Amino acid sequence: MTTPNFYRPAWALRTATQQLLLASALALLAWPVGAQTTPVSKPGEPATLNFSNADIESVARTMAVITGYNLVVDPRVKGTLTLVTEKPVSRETAMNQFLAALRLQGFTMVESAGLYKVIPEADAKLQSGALNLGDGVPSKVVGNQITTQIFKLNFEQAANLVPVLRPLISPNNTINANAGNNSLVITDYADNLRRLARIIAAMDVSNASEVEVLPLKHAIAVDLAPLVLRLVESGSAPAAGAGQADSTFKTLLIAEPRSNSLLLRAANAARVALVKSLVEKLDQPEAQGSTDPAGNIHVVYLKNADATKLAATLRAAMSGEVRTPTSSQSGAPAGASTAAAASSTGGQVQADAATNSLIITAPDPQYRQLRAVIDKLDARRAQVFVESLIAEVSVDKAAEFGVQWQGALGKSGDSLIGLLGSNFGSGGSNIINLATGAASSTVAPSRGLNVGALKQTNGVYVLGFLARFLEESGSGNVLSTPNLLTLDNEEAKIVIGQNVPFVTGQFTNTGAGSGSSVNPFQTIERKDVGLTLKVKPQISENGTVKLAIYQEVSSVQASTLNASNGPTTNKRTIESNVLVDDGAIVVLGGLLQDEYSGSQEKVPGLGDVSFFGNLFKSETRSRKKTNLMVFLRPVVVRDAAASDRLSMDRYDQMRSGLKEAQPLPNQVLPINEAAVLPPLAPASIAAPKAAPEAPKAPLAPLANKP
């Protein structure tokens, strides 16, 4: 609400010029003794600064009048400063000199929404509102003003530049690296940020040369590449320390078998020259007289493939034959096949199983072709981790109800006595059996509620009435998770259960005389009873997995363990071929079973009477439901890194389960701890080298972990 003019005091200032003069006068009055006066000019006009040991807050107010900035001084800013110019300076120059003087006192000025705050330098990084993107600080930003700059790097790793730039930044300011987008976030004075921008631009350069093609005249490219690379990398700088990423560019030397040349890319020109000199020295013709008439002999050590199988494949390819994988184990001698291959192609291939290597005798052009084939076939084979889950839920219910009567008609001494009653069930549920047992003091009623009545006859109590009620229920939940890890196209099998004997034949001595000696015997066959899983995976190029599966769940029926003809087994089997995506879950099949049975015993006519008929009958009912499902999930493990992660995950799962299964402390019992898996050594859990591909889905067990 605007105050009316007649309420304003007579001394109220009416113009902006008068307000400016008043502010200047107040600033002059606030100066301490000994401070030099400075002529106050209008905002934007040049001014001569002459402050000697003046209070910082008073100087700030005067600078606000000179420059037209809205200045606010933090209460923690205390002290004096000296600021003198020989001639009038512009507003920008005056503000820059004021900021320089504040910087020497440990203070600075930050801008926020048009308001300039004079605060301690240590708090500037928390209140700085200026943010710049790009490679340099804009020229409009004053050099002594604190600002934040984001530098995006193209080649160098941001984490590697932090220790280099940290000493060049004020201790009160910060530098941080963002590994996500490979950028640096630096808060410092603008003039220092401009210097850092030039340093970063000089260091953020590509550390790799152009691709060089080195043709060979005499040496074999596939043999020379690993030799030269080992020599060059042996003199490289040591690897990065713990917690630091080794971002140094490694020398790449790849063999190109078709043109027998080397593809080179190094970190700098010096490394390129070194590799070229080594290749030139090693690319020399063989000495005279050292060439075998049958061809050069080469030894190739295999890393993953089997030498015997690969040798048979190469011999078939060289001779143009079509062979099965087991042809190397046929009746023909190995030397004969080798001789046939040598006569048609001029080369020989032999396998040394002891060292898993190939001995190749062939001319250089043919050897180069064979090496190209060997390098492709000797690649690391992928593995498949198969998780199988067998879930079975069963519910059983049973109910029984029956009433039985027994009574005698007649008196003691009568020549003819009649009996009247009902008789149902057997054993402990039968009234006759219980009455007989009562006479011999061996009464054993069946389960459930038994209600009876005894009648005294000639001083003897006889069971005359029996009512029986029973309701029974049971449930079960069985969960099995057999897991397998196997190579691509290799069958794996796991059996968890018992090896049960089954009688297949027997002989007894029934007709031999006393003088003969015949020993009776039995023939037994043992079979695995329990859980069996056999899997043979095949990985396709598009990431799907074809599985040949055999799943069996079997058990021995408890009631037939001592049967004369041997025990009876319950068996559930699934045998199928399925196609599953990597990491996906598929249901193989299962059993949904619902059984009902009932039986009734009653007295004809009387048992059919409504309500009262229940006194003359016995009824039993039962129902059993079984749900059995088998689930399966394959996960492709393509490299050592994925295999290590899988092993560590399962090891930690088992170790945590053992730690939670410790016994409760007891002062009386001396055993208060159980065995626990030891923690893995640091060397065994070191981060593996980077691999080209990882599993597509996170590896987690199908069942809940304990």
XYZ file of C-alpha atoms in Angstrom, residues 182-521:
340
model
C 33.380 -38.886 -19.209
C 33.344 -35.257 -18.095
C 35.002 -32.995 -15.482
C 33.122 -30.597 -13.190
C 35.432 -27.856 -11.835
C 34.542 -24.925 -9.571
C 37.251 -22.233 -9.410
C 38.130 -18.649 -10.398
C 37.362 -17.817 -14.002
C 40.943 -16.879 -14.920
C 42.219 -20.210 -13.560
C 39.469 -22.086 -15.391
C 40.644 -20.541 -18.651
C 44.140 -21.838 -17.953
C 42.778 -25.290 -17.081
C 40.767 -25.305 -20.325
C 43.989 -24.917 -22.319
C 45.655 -27.716 -20.336
C 42.692 -30.065 -20.806
C 42.550 -29.323 -24.531
C 46.241 -30.196 -24.853
C 45.825 -33.500 -22.975
C 42.475 -34.598 -24.432
C 43.872 -35.903 -27.705
C 43.665 -39.267 -29.389
C 46.416 -41.552 -28.140
C 46.205 -43.958 -31.043
C 47.818 -43.767 -34.451
C 46.227 -44.531 -37.788
C 45.962 -48.154 -38.883
C 49.144 -49.339 -40.568
C 49.245 -52.303 -42.953
C 52.548 -54.209 -42.874
C 52.784 -56.775 -45.709
C 55.102 -59.745 -45.097
C 57.307 -61.385 -47.678
C 58.684 -64.445 -45.927
C 57.239 -64.829 -42.403
C 53.756 -66.123 -41.564
C 51.463 -63.399 -40.237
C 49.576 -65.605 -37.764
C 52.880 -66.751 -36.216
C 54.645 -63.396 -36.218
C 51.823 -61.310 -34.701
C 51.812 -62.852 -31.167
C 55.638 -62.890 -31.058
C 56.026 -59.187 -31.883
C 53.143 -58.196 -29.636
C 54.712 -60.018 -26.691
C 58.026 -58.272 -27.246
C 56.434 -54.827 -27.512
C 54.061 -55.110 -24.566
C 56.768 -56.517 -22.257
C 58.356 -53.056 -22.053
C 55.115 -51.138 -21.483
C 54.402 -49.021 -18.435
C 53.184 -50.839 -15.322
C 49.477 -51.360 -14.916
C 47.332 -48.940 -12.969
C 47.173 -49.326 -9.225
C 44.254 -50.647 -7.245
C 41.091 -48.709 -7.826
C 42.404 -47.011 -10.987
C 41.418 -47.888 -14.524
C 44.246 -48.613 -16.917
C 43.246 -46.460 -19.886
C 46.583 -46.529 -21.695
C 46.141 -47.521 -25.312
C 47.413 -51.013 -25.971
C 49.260 -51.830 -29.132
C 47.013 -53.757 -31.513
C 48.659 -56.143 -33.937
C 46.280 -58.379 -35.892
C 47.213 -60.978 -38.495
C 45.356 -60.962 -41.815
C 45.919 -64.466 -43.277
C 44.471 -63.836 -46.760
C 47.096 -61.227 -47.732
C 49.682 -62.442 -45.175
C 50.000 -58.988 -43.635
C 49.824 -57.357 -40.194
C 47.385 -54.637 -39.142
C 49.020 -52.254 -36.651
C 47.615 -49.513 -34.441
C 49.758 -48.100 -31.633
C 49.626 -45.318 -29.077
C 52.198 -43.073 -30.738
C 54.606 -42.828 -33.627
C 57.524 -44.157 -31.561
C 55.661 -47.381 -30.823
C 54.745 -47.711 -34.511
C 58.396 -47.338 -35.497
C 59.421 -49.946 -32.927
C 56.941 -52.496 -34.257
C 57.972 -51.826 -37.849
C 61.634 -52.372 -37.046
C 60.921 -55.660 -35.274
C 58.761 -56.919 -38.148
C 61.429 -55.957 -40.697
C 64.132 -57.847 -38.778
C 61.994 -60.961 -38.327
C 60.567 -61.029 -41.860
C 63.630 -62.764 -43.336
C 63.903 -65.791 -45.645
C 64.982 -69.100 -44.181
C 68.601 -70.159 -44.345
C 69.739 -72.077 -47.401
C 69.458 -75.844 -47.065
C 67.055 -75.761 -44.110
C 63.890 -76.341 -46.161
C 62.486 -79.864 -46.006
C 61.568 -81.276 -49.449
C 58.204 -82.320 -48.047
C 57.488 -78.810 -46.782
C 58.073 -76.730 -43.683
C 57.238 -78.278 -40.308
C 55.219 -76.162 -37.913
C 53.919 -76.838 -34.396
C 50.637 -75.185 -33.410
C 49.627 -75.304 -29.737
C 45.872 -75.319 -29.248
C 44.111 -73.360 -26.530
C 40.591 -74.769 -26.491
C 40.077 -77.424 -29.170
C 41.042 -81.087 -28.893
C 44.112 -81.827 -31.024
C 43.050 -85.357 -32.012
C 39.588 -84.319 -33.224
C 40.856 -81.183 -34.948
C 43.600 -83.108 -36.756
C 41.026 -85.512 -38.172
C 38.881 -82.593 -39.327
C 41.821 -80.858 -41.024
C 42.950 -84.047 -42.773
C 39.424 -84.557 -44.098
C 39.325 -80.954 -45.324
C 42.742 -81.269 -47.005
C 41.877 -84.515 -48.789
C 38.324 -83.461 -49.681
C 36.818 -86.365 -47.732
C 33.574 -86.318 -45.783
C 34.127 -87.906 -42.389
C 32.103 -88.401 -39.284
C 33.430 -87.086 -35.966
C 34.411 -90.661 -35.001
C 36.284 -91.431 -38.199
C 39.613 -90.911 -36.454
C 38.803 -93.903 -34.262
C 38.036 -96.261 -37.153
C 40.047 -99.339 -37.942
C 42.213 -97.657 -40.609
C 45.678 -96.634 -39.376
C 46.290 -92.944 -38.848
C 49.373 -93.086 -41.032
C 47.334 -94.282 -44.009
C 44.960 -91.332 -43.852
C 47.834 -88.952 -43.415
C 49.608 -90.423 -46.406
C 46.478 -90.060 -48.516
C 46.132 -86.455 -47.494
C 49.776 -85.788 -48.200
C 49.656 -87.364 -51.641
C 46.667 -85.293 -52.738
C 47.491 -81.940 -51.157
C 51.167 -82.001 -50.329
C 50.632 -81.452 -46.583
C 50.421 -83.555 -43.453
C 48.699 -82.980 -40.110
C 49.477 -84.981 -36.992
C 48.137 -84.565 -33.449
C 50.202 -84.742 -30.263
C 47.724 -85.547 -27.508
C 50.278 -85.099 -24.715
C 50.755 -81.367 -25.452
C 47.417 -80.869 -27.252
C 49.187 -79.507 -30.307
C 49.216 -80.028 -34.064
C 52.278 -80.838 -36.157
C 51.740 -79.483 -39.660
C 54.019 -80.212 -42.607
C 52.976 -78.027 -45.534
C 54.235 -75.230 -47.804
C 53.830 -71.704 -46.520
C 50.758 -70.785 -48.609
C 48.922 -73.907 -47.512
C 50.078 -73.475 -43.908
C 48.663 -69.968 -43.861
C 45.301 -71.306 -44.985
C 45.379 -74.014 -42.306
C 46.290 -71.495 -39.612
C 43.311 -69.355 -40.546
C 41.028 -72.383 -40.164
C 42.712 -73.435 -36.902
C 42.325 -69.978 -35.358
C 38.582 -70.045 -36.036
C 38.062 -73.595 -34.769
C 40.300 -73.092 -31.718
C 38.124 -70.320 -30.298
C 36.871 -70.420 -26.751
C 33.648 -72.371 -26.661
C 30.685 -70.901 -24.885
C 29.136 -72.695 -21.934
C 25.540 -73.021 -20.818
C 24.415 -72.899 -17.207
C 21.112 -74.760 -16.939
C 18.883 -74.177 -13.930
C 16.090 -76.687 -13.459
C 13.261 -76.291 -10.959
C 10.943 -79.150 -10.012
C 7.980 -78.009 -7.914
C 5.479 -80.506 -6.497
C 2.494 -79.630 -4.306
C 0.212 -82.363 -2.916
C -2.906 -82.155 -0.717
C -4.527 -85.233 0.916
C -7.868 -85.341 2.731
C -9.691 -88.305 4.299
C -12.838 -88.657 6.406
C -14.414 -91.691 8.158
C -17.664 -92.168 10.075
C -19.304 -95.359 11.350
C -21.617 -96.742 14.058
C -21.700 -100.404 15.126
C -24.025 -102.297 17.509
C -23.712 -105.684 19.195
C -26.139 -107.223 21.694
C -27.335 -110.594 23.031
C -31.015 -111.671 23.148
C -31.865 -114.042 25.975
C -31.125 -114.781 29.614
C -28.433 -116.642 31.407
C -29.098 -120.328 31.306
C -31.268 -120.231 28.196
C -30.538 -122.947 25.726
C -30.834 -120.567 22.823
C -29.377 -117.067 22.803
C -29.685 -114.678 19.862
C -27.192 -112.046 18.660
C -28.119 -108.755 17.007
C -25.755 -106.049 15.720
C -23.750 -104.530 12.866
C -20.134 -105.224 12.082
C -18.069 -102.856 9.831
C -14.382 -102.279 9.219
C -11.423 -104.285 10.414
C -8.730 -104.201 13.066
C -9.071 -101.458 15.650
C -12.141 -100.032 13.955
C -14.180 -103.280 14.222
C -16.412 -103.807 17.251
C -15.866 -107.598 17.360
C -12.082 -107.220 17.336
C -12.229 -104.620 20.111
C -14.572 -106.815 22.201
C -12.227 -109.778 21.820
C -9.287 -107.592 22.719
C -11.091 -106.359 25.820
C -11.360 -109.930 27.055
C -7.599 -110.345 26.751
C -6.822 -106.770 27.915
C -5.359 -105.778 24.528
C -7.763 -103.090 23.391
C -6.233 -100.901 20.645
C -8.828 -98.610 18.992
C -8.125 -97.045 15.625
C -7.262 -93.370 15.109
C -9.830 -90.648 15.590
C -12.669 -90.290 18.082
C -13.983 -93.621 19.397
C -17.183 -93.620 21.485
C -18.283 -96.941 23.004
C -20.677 -98.421 25.550
C -20.067 -101.541 27.661
C -22.838 -103.834 28.892
C -22.417 -106.139 31.875
C -23.383 -109.694 31.139
C -22.946 -112.317 33.920
C -20.413 -110.064 35.626
C -18.460 -109.460 32.405
C -18.463 -106.142 30.537
C -19.029 -106.627 26.833
C -18.661 -103.889 24.188
C -22.116 -103.297 22.807
C -21.857 -99.956 21.002
C -19.035 -98.270 19.035
C -19.095 -94.986 17.111
C -15.999 -93.754 15.278
C -15.229 -90.306 13.750
C -12.041 -89.414 11.828
C -11.015 -86.522 9.558
C -7.459 -86.480 8.203
C -5.620 -83.940 6.022
C -2.058 -83.604 4.812
C -0.058 -81.449 2.423
C 3.419 -81.477 0.956
C 5.633 -79.075 -0.918
C 8.723 -80.444 -2.641
C 11.140 -78.124 -4.434
C 14.267 -79.379 -6.217
C 16.716 -77.201 -8.158
C 19.366 -79.267 -9.927
C 21.857 -77.072 -11.818
C 24.342 -77.964 -14.556
C 27.172 -76.163 -16.335
C 28.352 -77.697 -19.588
C 30.111 -76.813 -22.831
C 28.229 -76.042 -25.986
C 27.194 -79.286 -27.739
C 28.390 -81.418 -24.794
C 25.967 -83.557 -22.775
C 25.938 -83.199 -18.986
C 24.238 -85.391 -16.404
C 23.450 -85.069 -12.717
C 21.954 -87.787 -10.497
C 20.742 -87.127 -6.953
C 19.202 -90.112 -5.184
C 19.864 -93.712 -4.166
C 21.173 -96.793 -5.889
C 18.466 -99.362 -5.074
C 18.945 -103.140 -5.634
C 16.316 -105.063 -7.636
C 16.260 -108.867 -7.643
C 16.434 -110.204 -11.216
C 16.803 -113.937 -10.470
C 17.464 -116.503 -7.743
C 18.333 -120.172 -7.249
C 17.627 -122.389 -4.243
C 18.702 -125.999 -3.489
C 15.423 -127.897 -3.265
C 16.152 -131.393 -4.685
C 19.811 -132.045 -3.974
C 20.793 -135.056 -1.904
C 22.614 -134.960 1.384
C 25.899 -135.653 -0.322
C 25.675 -132.770 -2.806
C 26.604 -129.150 -2.080
C 24.652 -126.482 -3.942
C 24.760 -122.845 -2.768
C 21.589 -120.792 -3.280
C 22.121 -117.342 -4.754
